[in-house]
Amino acid sequence: MSFSVHGIAVSSGVAIGRAVLVASSRVDVAHYFVDADQTERELNRVRVARDEVVAEVCRVQQTLQEMPGKDGHVELAALLDVHLMLLQDEHLTDGVKHWIMDRRYNAEWALTAQLEVVARQFDEMEDPYLRERKADLEQVVERVLRAMRGVVSPVVQPPAPSRKAPQGLLLDDTIDVPLILVAHDLSPADMLQFKQSVFAGFVTDVGGKTSHTAIVARSMDIPAVVGARSASQIIEQDDWIIIDGEAGVVIVDPSPIILAEYGFRQRQTEVERERLSRLRSTPSVTLDGESVELLANIEEPKDCVSALRAGAVGVGLFRSEFLFMGRQGNLPDEEEQYQAYLAAVLGMEGLPVTIRTVDVGADKPLDRSRNAEDHLNPALGLRAIRWSLAEPAMFLTQLRAILRAAAHGPVNLLIPMLAHVSEIRQSLAFIDKARGQLNAKGQLYGPVKIGAMIEVPAAALMVDVFLKYFDYLSIGTNDLIQYTLAIDRVDESVSHLYDPMHPAVLQLVARTIESGRAQGKAVSVCGELAGDVTMTRLLLGLGLRSFSMHPSQVLAVKQQVLRCDTRKLQALARAALAAEEPALVMAG
Ligand code: PEP
Ligand code: MG
């Protein structure tokens, strides 16, 4: 039966494919297809790992028997019995075999896919004791996954085999069947892993439009819906689904007519994309001759390829924190960071690269285990520059790496989330210290322009003071909106109040642009607003001439720029600033 689930549209386009349900605690397993002649080997990897875990459990049982007399032992022994039973459960092993043999999933993926299926059955059990055994099942699967890490897996990901659409669906049955990831939640680090993966779209139960998970989905330029509440519970493994990334809707088990309609829309998107690609080398200049800088936001050095392909004239925001996340505390050292920054600098072929110092915390925890929940109010806690200043050795390491990369091309250094002059002074002192350390070691480094992000209302309100210290400013509207309106950007229950057009937000943005202009210093916007084509006219009217966004949005924004006359937009911007409801001014 066909039904739809509604969420928040975060990355446009249409994706049609089969659902792959992933439990968020296990998302860091690899997902790839194996060739037919490799399925036996994958099955064997599962068998070997499972046998290892069985042997381990038996060993523990043996030890327990040799240490009689302890009360807890009886319960533990019973629990281990349950684990042994689950490990040998046919339903689990047969299911894994199905995913590997019929679907050609790699072993880890097959195991987590079957875990989802069986876990659901546990959820539906009436007996509370049996229901609680789901946790045991998850534990044993995690142990098998851990054991599997020791079992060699292919280094090179084999190409996806051709997979057919089921009969009766109006899909061209010679095409590969795309897969759509459905999860309760995905951390930004998980998303980054999936960047290299096979998925054609994402659906998550939680998240807001500017949560970092949504931001990474947008950077991948694939349709995504977040905040879809219980999607991961009602969608089943392998269901056919459509993601309408424009409307924020997920259609489950669509009828042939709906499929045909969305197939058509998919092709239209392709045609539009193709049309936009012709603007790649057109200079970004308005009708009245104003040149507008269009820069790219990147998460990893390899994103430079898409930045250049989109015709971006530099990187306006390299979110360096993605180098730091999901590493179980094993942070990148100076050399590793230097290599990453250098790769971005060289990748941009002489165009400027703005590297933001690490901005972890809130919805970008370093590790899943050190989760945001550890803090009462993570978005207001030890994040971004606050964390860097609290970890001097880490901060100096990063600064040295950035300064060294600057010897090889134009680099701008950007500091996130500053609010106090004392933080500005400390940050600048650290930069001087990092230079001193490099001098002492006789290491080569280059000049950098130093900029501040304006993403806290306090910074926007004292922008003139900021301008005394910095070469340029970059407005982080994602956080500026969050902190001005007191709306958690990750919380879908308040996402309807997350309003970029709120007069208070517009006034802070306008004030920052205006002050930068008055002092002859560059100001750009690097929040998601910069890539939102419905905001381009207003931002140009406010005087903005530098926009930084995901490479996938550059050409669409350029198209807007080419159609605008900024002289006419100033009046619009003035009216929006003066209005109680600017959105009405824009619509009219
Ligand atoms: C912002 O806050 O607008 C920004 C660009 O930084 P991030 O989204 O990484 O917090
Ligand atoms: Mg921010």
XYZ file of C-alpha atoms and ligand atoms in Angstrom:
599
model
C 0.000 0.000 0.000
C 1.322 3.388 -0.961
C 1.724 6.108 1.681
C 3.831 9.186 2.268
C 5.945 10.537 5.108
C 6.516 14.257 5.468
C 9.691 15.897 6.639
C 11.890 18.894 5.894
C 13.249 19.382 2.391
C 16.982 19.907 2.637
C 18.430 18.901 -0.687
C 16.366 19.128 -3.816
C 15.843 16.671 -6.628
C 14.075 13.357 -6.927
C 15.484 9.964 -5.977
C 13.717 6.688 -6.666
C 15.066 3.511 -5.215
C 15.002 0.827 -2.579
C 15.252 1.669 1.119
C 18.335 0.626 3.020
C 17.706 0.968 6.728
C 20.712 1.731 8.827
C 20.834 1.853 12.593
C 22.748 4.972 13.523
C 25.050 3.253 15.988
C 26.366 0.989 13.246
C 26.497 3.296 10.294
C 30.235 3.253 10.062
C 30.278 -0.099 8.307
C 31.234 -0.058 4.660
C 28.453 -0.343 2.079
C 29.405 -1.657 -1.328
C 28.377 -4.286 -3.843
C 30.429 -7.376 -4.533
C 30.701 -9.302 -7.749
C 28.942 -12.662 -8.105
C 32.236 -14.525 -7.751
C 32.955 -12.743 -4.463
C 29.739 -13.642 -2.667
C 31.161 -16.922 -1.330
C 34.110 -15.071 0.141
C 31.808 -12.539 1.835
C 29.717 -15.348 3.292
C 32.863 -16.893 4.577
C 33.948 -13.652 6.221
C 30.699 -13.633 8.173
C 31.089 -17.317 9.094
C 34.674 -16.907 10.288
C 33.823 -13.831 12.341
C 30.734 -15.452 13.825
C 32.688 -18.602 14.753
C 35.286 -16.424 16.433
C 32.630 -14.734 18.543
C 31.009 -18.069 19.384
C 34.389 -19.393 20.501
C 34.952 -16.281 22.595
C 31.554 -16.602 24.296
C 32.227 -20.279 24.985
C 35.576 -19.384 26.523
C 33.891 -16.905 28.872
C 31.310 -19.534 29.812
C 34.082 -21.968 30.582
C 35.813 -19.428 32.822
C 32.558 -18.815 34.662
C 32.156 -22.491 35.358
C 35.663 -22.577 36.794
C 34.791 -19.730 39.195
C 31.706 -21.029 40.986
C 29.947 -19.374 43.882
C 29.342 -15.880 42.620
C 25.655 -14.882 42.443
C 25.931 -12.814 39.306
C 27.483 -15.730 37.441
C 24.218 -17.573 36.993
C 22.614 -14.595 35.303
C 25.676 -13.941 33.178
C 25.794 -17.560 32.075
C 22.128 -17.392 31.069
C 22.811 -14.216 29.110
C 25.704 -15.833 27.303
C 23.394 -18.708 26.403
C 21.051 -16.203 24.796
C 23.973 -14.695 22.885
C 25.033 -18.101 21.633
C 21.515 -18.855 20.550
C 21.205 -15.585 18.684
C 24.547 -16.076 16.981
C 23.367 -19.389 15.627
C 19.834 -18.277 14.855
C 18.868 -19.353 11.371
C 16.804 -16.304 10.761
C 19.874 -14.151 11.164
C 22.190 -16.351 9.140
C 19.693 -17.055 6.345
C 18.909 -13.363 6.056
C 22.565 -12.446 5.827
C 22.961 -15.044 3.118
C 20.053 -13.498 1.198
C 21.549 -9.987 1.260
C 24.913 -11.278 0.102
C 23.804 -13.800 -2.524
C 20.730 -12.070 -3.940
C 21.603 -8.461 -3.394
C 25.391 -8.686 -3.504
C 25.859 -6.609 -0.373
C 29.277 -6.794 1.260
C 29.360 -8.837 4.476
C 29.101 -5.957 6.963
C 26.247 -4.365 5.103
C 24.395 -7.683 4.889
C 24.770 -8.206 8.610
C 23.441 -4.758 9.542
C 20.626 -5.027 6.993
C 19.477 -8.308 8.536
C 19.898 -6.898 12.023
C 17.324 -4.245 11.094
C 14.887 -6.890 9.876
C 15.203 -9.079 12.960
C 15.275 -6.119 15.379
C 11.909 -5.009 14.028
C 10.456 -8.423 14.763
C 11.717 -8.156 18.329
C 10.072 -4.718 18.600
C 6.758 -6.260 17.677
C 6.893 -9.015 20.289
C 4.332 -8.801 23.045
C 6.395 -10.454 25.740
C 8.546 -7.724 27.344
C 11.317 -10.212 28.150
C 11.621 -11.245 24.527
C 11.345 -7.649 23.367
C 14.304 -6.712 25.478
C 16.411 -9.359 23.795
C 16.800 -6.937 20.916
C 19.621 -5.282 22.835
C 21.373 -8.671 23.026
C 20.953 -9.155 19.336
C 22.508 -5.752 18.672
C 25.393 -6.631 20.940
C 26.173 -9.904 19.234
C 25.984 -8.344 15.784
C 28.332 -5.607 16.907
C 30.751 -8.231 18.161
C 30.634 -10.050 14.855
C 31.221 -6.761 13.051
C 34.192 -6.071 15.278
C 35.559 -9.531 14.648
C 35.092 -8.988 10.949
C 37.420 -6.025 11.010
C 40.197 -8.518 11.472
C 39.083 -10.476 8.423
C 40.485 -9.082 5.228
C 38.012 -7.218 3.073
C 38.644 -6.032 -0.462
C 40.673 -2.842 -0.718
C 39.167 -1.763 -3.988
C 35.418 -1.434 -4.075
C 34.116 -3.540 -6.920
C 31.695 -1.861 -9.306
C 27.987 -2.248 -8.649
C 26.474 -5.145 -10.561
C 23.517 -4.420 -12.752
C 20.378 -4.631 -10.658
C 16.924 -4.847 -12.098
C 13.785 -3.005 -11.111
C 10.970 -5.336 -10.091
C 8.313 -6.203 -12.595
C 5.280 -3.989 -12.701
C 7.175 -0.811 -11.892
C 7.438 1.685 -14.671
C 11.199 1.861 -14.513
C 13.423 1.072 -17.405
C 14.430 -2.396 -16.308
C 17.891 -2.119 -17.771
C 18.899 0.505 -15.213
C 20.684 -0.072 -11.946
C 18.386 0.160 -8.978
C 19.469 3.071 -6.794
C 19.495 2.721 -3.013
C 18.173 5.237 -0.530
C 19.486 5.389 2.988
C 16.894 5.619 5.764
C 18.077 6.183 9.330
C 16.868 7.612 12.584
C 19.813 9.943 12.700
C 23.147 10.315 10.979
C 26.022 12.293 12.380
C 27.872 14.659 10.037
C 30.840 12.277 10.212
C 28.616 9.372 9.113
C 27.391 11.459 6.219
C 30.916 12.128 5.137
C 31.527 8.396 4.982
C 28.482 7.992 2.812
C 29.823 10.624 0.440
C 31.813 7.913 -1.269
C 28.987 5.427 -1.157
C 26.325 4.100 -3.420
C 23.327 5.969 -2.027
C 21.129 8.081 -4.239
C 19.271 9.831 -1.412
C 18.834 10.124 2.354
C 15.939 10.164 4.768
C 16.363 10.742 8.505
C 13.847 10.972 11.335
C 15.543 13.920 12.981
C 17.367 17.062 11.932
C 16.701 20.566 10.690
C 17.372 22.398 7.450
C 20.770 23.678 8.528
C 21.841 20.742 10.673
C 25.264 19.618 9.555
C 23.855 16.324 8.375
C 21.599 18.263 5.992
C 24.500 20.449 4.940
C 26.604 17.450 3.974
C 23.651 15.930 2.083
C 23.362 19.156 0.130
C 27.054 19.134 -0.586
C 26.614 15.676 -2.082
C 23.944 17.103 -4.324
C 21.559 14.254 -3.759
C 17.943 14.503 -2.663
C 17.409 14.361 1.085
C 14.600 14.750 3.588
C 15.303 15.166 7.316
C 12.985 15.528 10.294
C 10.723 12.825 8.843
C 9.839 11.755 12.414
C 9.193 8.030 12.342
C 10.324 7.294 8.783
C 12.903 4.769 9.918
C 10.212 2.865 11.784
C 7.545 2.732 9.141
C 9.729 2.253 6.100
C 10.964 -1.308 5.771
C 14.200 -2.692 4.480
C 14.037 -2.910 0.700
C 10.782 -0.941 0.300
C 10.526 1.050 -2.895
C 10.564 4.742 -2.071
C 10.650 8.107 -3.779
C 12.284 11.139 -2.200
C 10.837 14.432 -3.287
C 13.624 16.708 -2.105
C 11.718 19.810 -3.139
C 8.601 19.161 -1.083
C 10.272 17.209 1.725
C 8.109 14.162 1.108
C 8.966 10.477 1.017
C 6.544 8.270 -0.891
C 6.647 4.632 0.115
C 5.600 1.850 -2.246
C 4.515 4.262 -5.001
C 1.960 3.350 -7.635
C 3.100 3.080 -11.275
C 1.447 6.434 -12.072
C 3.302 8.233 -9.283
C 6.522 6.547 -10.357
C 6.057 7.721 -13.920
C 5.371 11.286 -12.737
C 8.518 11.373 -10.603
C 10.573 9.702 -13.297
C 9.594 12.593 -15.547
C 10.569 15.144 -12.894
C 13.888 13.419 -12.469
C 14.628 13.781 -16.163
C 13.608 17.454 -16.054
C 16.089 18.083 -13.238
C 18.789 16.502 -15.384
C 17.933 18.757 -18.313
C 18.009 21.833 -16.057
C 21.359 20.765 -14.640
C 22.756 20.359 -18.106
C 21.484 23.803 -19.072
C 23.047 25.422 -15.998
C 26.393 23.761 -16.653
C 26.786 26.034 -19.679
C 27.166 28.993 -17.297
C 30.303 27.523 -15.792
C 32.758 29.958 -17.349
C 30.388 32.918 -17.684
C 31.650 35.736 -15.440
C 29.361 36.327 -12.475
C 28.330 39.921 -13.169
C 24.932 41.560 -12.676
C 23.042 43.424 -15.395
C 24.392 46.715 -14.022
C 27.962 45.459 -14.149
C 28.516 44.536 -10.475
C 30.911 41.673 -10.125
C 29.790 39.028 -7.611
C 32.234 36.539 -6.134
C 30.870 32.978 -5.974
C 32.922 30.730 -3.728
C 32.590 27.116 -2.624
C 32.071 25.547 0.794
C 33.959 22.282 1.155
C 34.284 19.563 3.770
C 37.284 17.731 2.375
C 40.085 18.552 -0.043
C 38.610 16.311 -2.712
C 35.568 18.615 -2.892
C 37.834 21.058 -4.760
C 37.148 19.054 -7.901
C 33.433 19.869 -7.791
C 34.201 23.458 -6.730
C 36.286 23.987 -9.870
C 33.803 22.108 -12.011
C 31.067 24.487 -10.847
C 33.208 27.499 -11.741
C 33.721 28.681 -8.133
C 36.471 31.294 -7.895
C 37.852 29.977 -4.643
C 36.915 28.212 -1.423
C 35.046 30.519 0.951
C 34.755 27.933 3.716
C 36.739 24.754 4.297
C 35.052 23.146 7.319
C 38.275 21.702 8.716
C 36.461 19.959 11.583
C 35.574 17.098 9.264
C 39.227 16.063 9.504
C 38.787 15.764 13.261
C 35.500 13.916 13.592
C 34.877 10.208 14.126
C 38.499 9.447 15.080
C 37.943 8.105 18.584
C 40.098 10.813 20.097
C 42.961 10.176 17.717
C 43.151 13.702 16.320
C 45.053 14.463 13.126
C 48.623 15.589 13.757
C 50.317 18.566 12.115
C 51.589 16.593 9.155
C 48.241 14.999 8.372
C 46.501 18.362 8.584
C 49.189 20.061 6.533
C 48.748 17.457 3.797
C 44.970 17.999 3.788
C 45.218 21.797 3.633
C 47.958 21.565 1.040
C 45.763 19.265 -1.061
C 42.995 21.880 -0.968
C 45.404 24.697 -1.840
C 46.898 22.756 -4.745
C 43.453 21.441 -5.728
C 42.175 24.992 -6.207
C 45.001 25.734 -8.668
C 45.971 29.170 -7.401
C 42.497 30.314 -6.333
C 42.129 31.383 -2.678
C 41.207 28.842 -0.007
C 39.589 29.952 3.239
C 40.352 27.439 5.973
C 38.204 27.726 9.049
C 39.807 26.557 12.254
C 38.126 23.579 13.825
C 34.447 24.053 14.702
C 33.457 20.973 16.646
C 30.760 20.726 19.281
C 26.954 20.961 19.221
C 25.756 18.851 16.276
C 29.332 18.146 15.192
C 30.665 16.034 18.065
C 34.209 14.780 17.741
C 32.925 11.266 18.277
C 29.559 9.673 18.647
C 30.550 8.464 22.097
C 31.341 12.009 23.191
C 27.930 13.059 22.201
C 26.227 16.389 22.405
C 23.956 14.887 25.064
C 26.909 14.949 27.446
C 26.300 18.672 27.753
C 23.139 20.361 28.829
C 23.214 22.955 26.121
C 25.785 21.937 23.544
C 25.100 24.725 21.041
C 25.916 27.217 23.786
C 28.782 25.204 25.178
C 32.405 24.492 24.475
C 32.328 24.586 20.686
C 34.315 26.193 17.860
C 36.893 28.773 18.983
C 35.978 28.164 22.604
C 37.167 24.579 22.273
C 40.287 25.626 20.355
C 41.252 28.129 23.045
C 40.692 25.474 25.685
C 43.032 23.076 23.837
C 46.122 25.203 23.097
C 48.288 22.345 21.830
C 45.612 21.230 19.365
C 44.978 24.800 18.241
C 48.653 25.581 17.694
C 49.064 22.350 15.745
C 46.244 23.335 13.433
C 47.505 26.893 13.013
C 51.005 25.698 12.108
C 49.567 23.307 9.540
C 47.467 26.070 7.949
C 50.359 28.555 7.908
C 52.595 25.963 6.260
C 50.002 25.233 3.578
C 49.825 28.981 2.915
C 53.352 28.825 1.535
C 51.918 27.055 -1.514
C 49.025 29.297 -2.509
C 46.639 31.976 -1.264
C 45.104 31.019 2.076
C 42.679 32.863 4.319
C 42.354 31.799 7.906
C 38.897 32.016 9.425
C 37.965 31.859 13.125
C 34.474 30.583 14.036
C 32.041 31.758 16.693
C 33.936 34.645 18.216
C 31.933 36.837 20.570
C 34.421 38.498 22.908
C 37.348 40.798 22.223
C 39.352 38.699 24.653
C 38.776 35.685 22.358
C 39.916 37.742 19.376
C 43.094 38.778 21.157
C 43.848 35.270 22.318
C 43.265 33.854 18.833
C 45.577 36.403 17.239
C 48.186 35.732 19.917
C 48.010 32.006 19.125
C 48.535 32.738 15.431
C 51.630 34.786 16.303
C 52.847 32.013 18.558
C 52.358 29.430 15.802
C 54.439 31.596 13.453
C 57.100 31.878 16.160
C 57.202 28.094 16.538
C 57.618 27.643 12.793
C 60.378 30.263 12.749
C 62.150 28.477 15.572
C 62.052 25.229 13.602
C 63.062 26.980 10.395
C 59.923 25.761 8.653
C 58.492 27.431 5.614
C 55.126 29.163 5.939
C 53.142 31.746 4.009
C 51.102 34.889 4.607
C 47.416 34.552 5.487
C 44.546 36.968 5.647
C 42.792 36.549 8.969
C 39.013 36.723 9.167
C 36.261 36.241 11.713
C 32.945 34.542 11.353
C 30.000 36.646 12.359
C 27.627 34.042 13.685
C 26.740 35.248 17.142
C 24.525 38.342 17.524
C 27.122 39.859 19.873
C 29.669 39.806 17.038
C 27.267 41.419 14.572
C 26.385 44.119 17.054
C 30.037 45.018 17.646
C 31.112 44.500 14.063
C 33.091 47.753 13.988
C 35.304 46.461 16.759
C 35.771 43.167 14.901
C 36.761 45.042 11.773
C 39.638 46.678 13.649
C 41.211 43.279 14.191
C 40.395 41.380 11.018
C 41.131 41.568 7.288
C 37.680 40.258 6.331
C 34.458 38.870 7.770
C 32.307 35.913 6.848
C 28.708 35.778 8.048
C 27.667 32.336 9.245
C 23.946 32.734 8.873
C 23.190 29.186 10.003
C 24.352 29.957 13.503
C 23.479 33.643 13.394
C 19.833 32.672 12.863
C 20.031 29.961 15.523
C 21.477 32.308 18.135
C 19.400 35.364 17.230
C 16.099 33.547 17.303
C 17.021 31.024 20.003
C 16.065 28.133 17.712
C 18.102 24.937 17.761
C 19.053 24.441 14.122
C 18.981 20.673 14.571
C 15.594 20.396 16.224
C 12.856 19.650 13.720
C 10.140 20.511 16.237
C 11.065 24.209 16.051
C 12.210 24.278 12.446
C 9.128 26.250 11.405
C 10.478 29.136 13.500
C 13.906 29.059 11.885
C 13.333 32.090 9.714
C 16.143 33.764 7.757
C 13.741 36.583 6.929
C 13.134 37.540 10.524
C 13.732 41.327 10.704
C 16.256 40.892 13.527
C 18.339 38.524 11.415
C 18.193 40.745 8.335
C 19.227 43.756 10.359
C 22.282 41.979 11.752
C 23.273 40.778 8.288
C 22.736 44.247 6.781
C 24.712 45.933 9.511
C 27.676 43.597 9.013
C 27.727 44.079 5.227
C 27.387 47.836 5.580
C 30.166 48.173 8.166
C 32.510 46.046 6.072
C 31.820 48.238 3.056
C 32.357 51.428 5.020
C 35.770 50.202 6.162
C 36.721 48.760 2.780
C 36.917 45.200 4.075
C 35.491 42.145 2.371
C 32.371 40.541 3.806
C 30.911 37.302 2.553
C 28.074 35.011 3.604
C 29.015 31.360 3.968
C 25.864 30.042 5.654
C 23.219 28.153 3.713
C 21.484 31.410 2.767
C 24.265 32.100 0.273
C 23.242 29.085 -1.788
C 19.508 29.693 -1.533
C 18.401 31.165 -4.849
C 15.309 32.664 -3.266
C 17.606 34.869 -1.140
C 20.051 35.987 -3.831
C 18.158 39.158 -4.796
C 17.762 40.288 -1.214
C 21.408 39.655 -0.332
C 22.549 41.550 -3.430
C 20.191 44.384 -2.473
C 21.782 44.463 0.977
C 25.107 45.052 -0.740
C 26.581 41.545 -0.512
C 29.093 40.801 -3.270
C 30.637 37.574 -2.020
C 28.681 34.333 -1.576
C 30.085 30.992 -0.442
C 28.017 27.829 -0.902
C 28.118 24.175 -1.869
C 29.544 23.664 -5.316
C 26.212 22.173 -6.389
C 24.489 25.543 -5.877
C 27.022 27.835 -7.539
C 25.546 27.719 -11.037
C 21.955 28.260 -9.942
C 23.008 31.285 -7.885
C 25.051 32.558 -10.812
C 21.970 32.369 -12.992
C 20.177 34.632 -10.501
C 23.097 37.061 -10.382
C 23.133 37.368 -14.174
C 19.447 38.334 -14.137
C 19.705 40.986 -11.395
C 20.106 44.742 -11.486
C 21.425 45.680 -8.050
C 20.219 49.301 -8.388
C 16.655 48.061 -8.399
C 17.286 45.670 -5.530
C 18.420 48.304 -3.055
C 14.862 49.591 -2.649
C 13.648 46.044 -2.141
C 16.255 45.476 0.543
C 15.360 48.751 2.278
C 11.701 47.785 2.292
C 12.503 44.335 3.672
C 14.617 45.860 6.438
C 11.865 48.250 7.409
C 9.086 45.690 7.288
C 7.672 43.765 10.211
C 7.289 40.799 7.884
C 10.016 41.002 5.229
C 8.868 37.768 3.612
C 5.708 39.571 2.429
C 7.813 42.337 0.865
C 9.861 39.767 -1.020
C 6.803 37.883 -2.195
C 5.088 41.081 -3.365
C 27.186 29.000 9.738
O 26.971 28.910 10.956
O 26.464 29.654 8.954
C 28.352 28.311 9.148
C 28.691 28.479 7.895
O 29.026 27.444 9.947
P 28.480 25.974 10.263
O 27.265 25.732 9.435
O 29.566 25.017 9.951
O 28.168 26.063 11.721
Mg 28.481 28.113 12.239
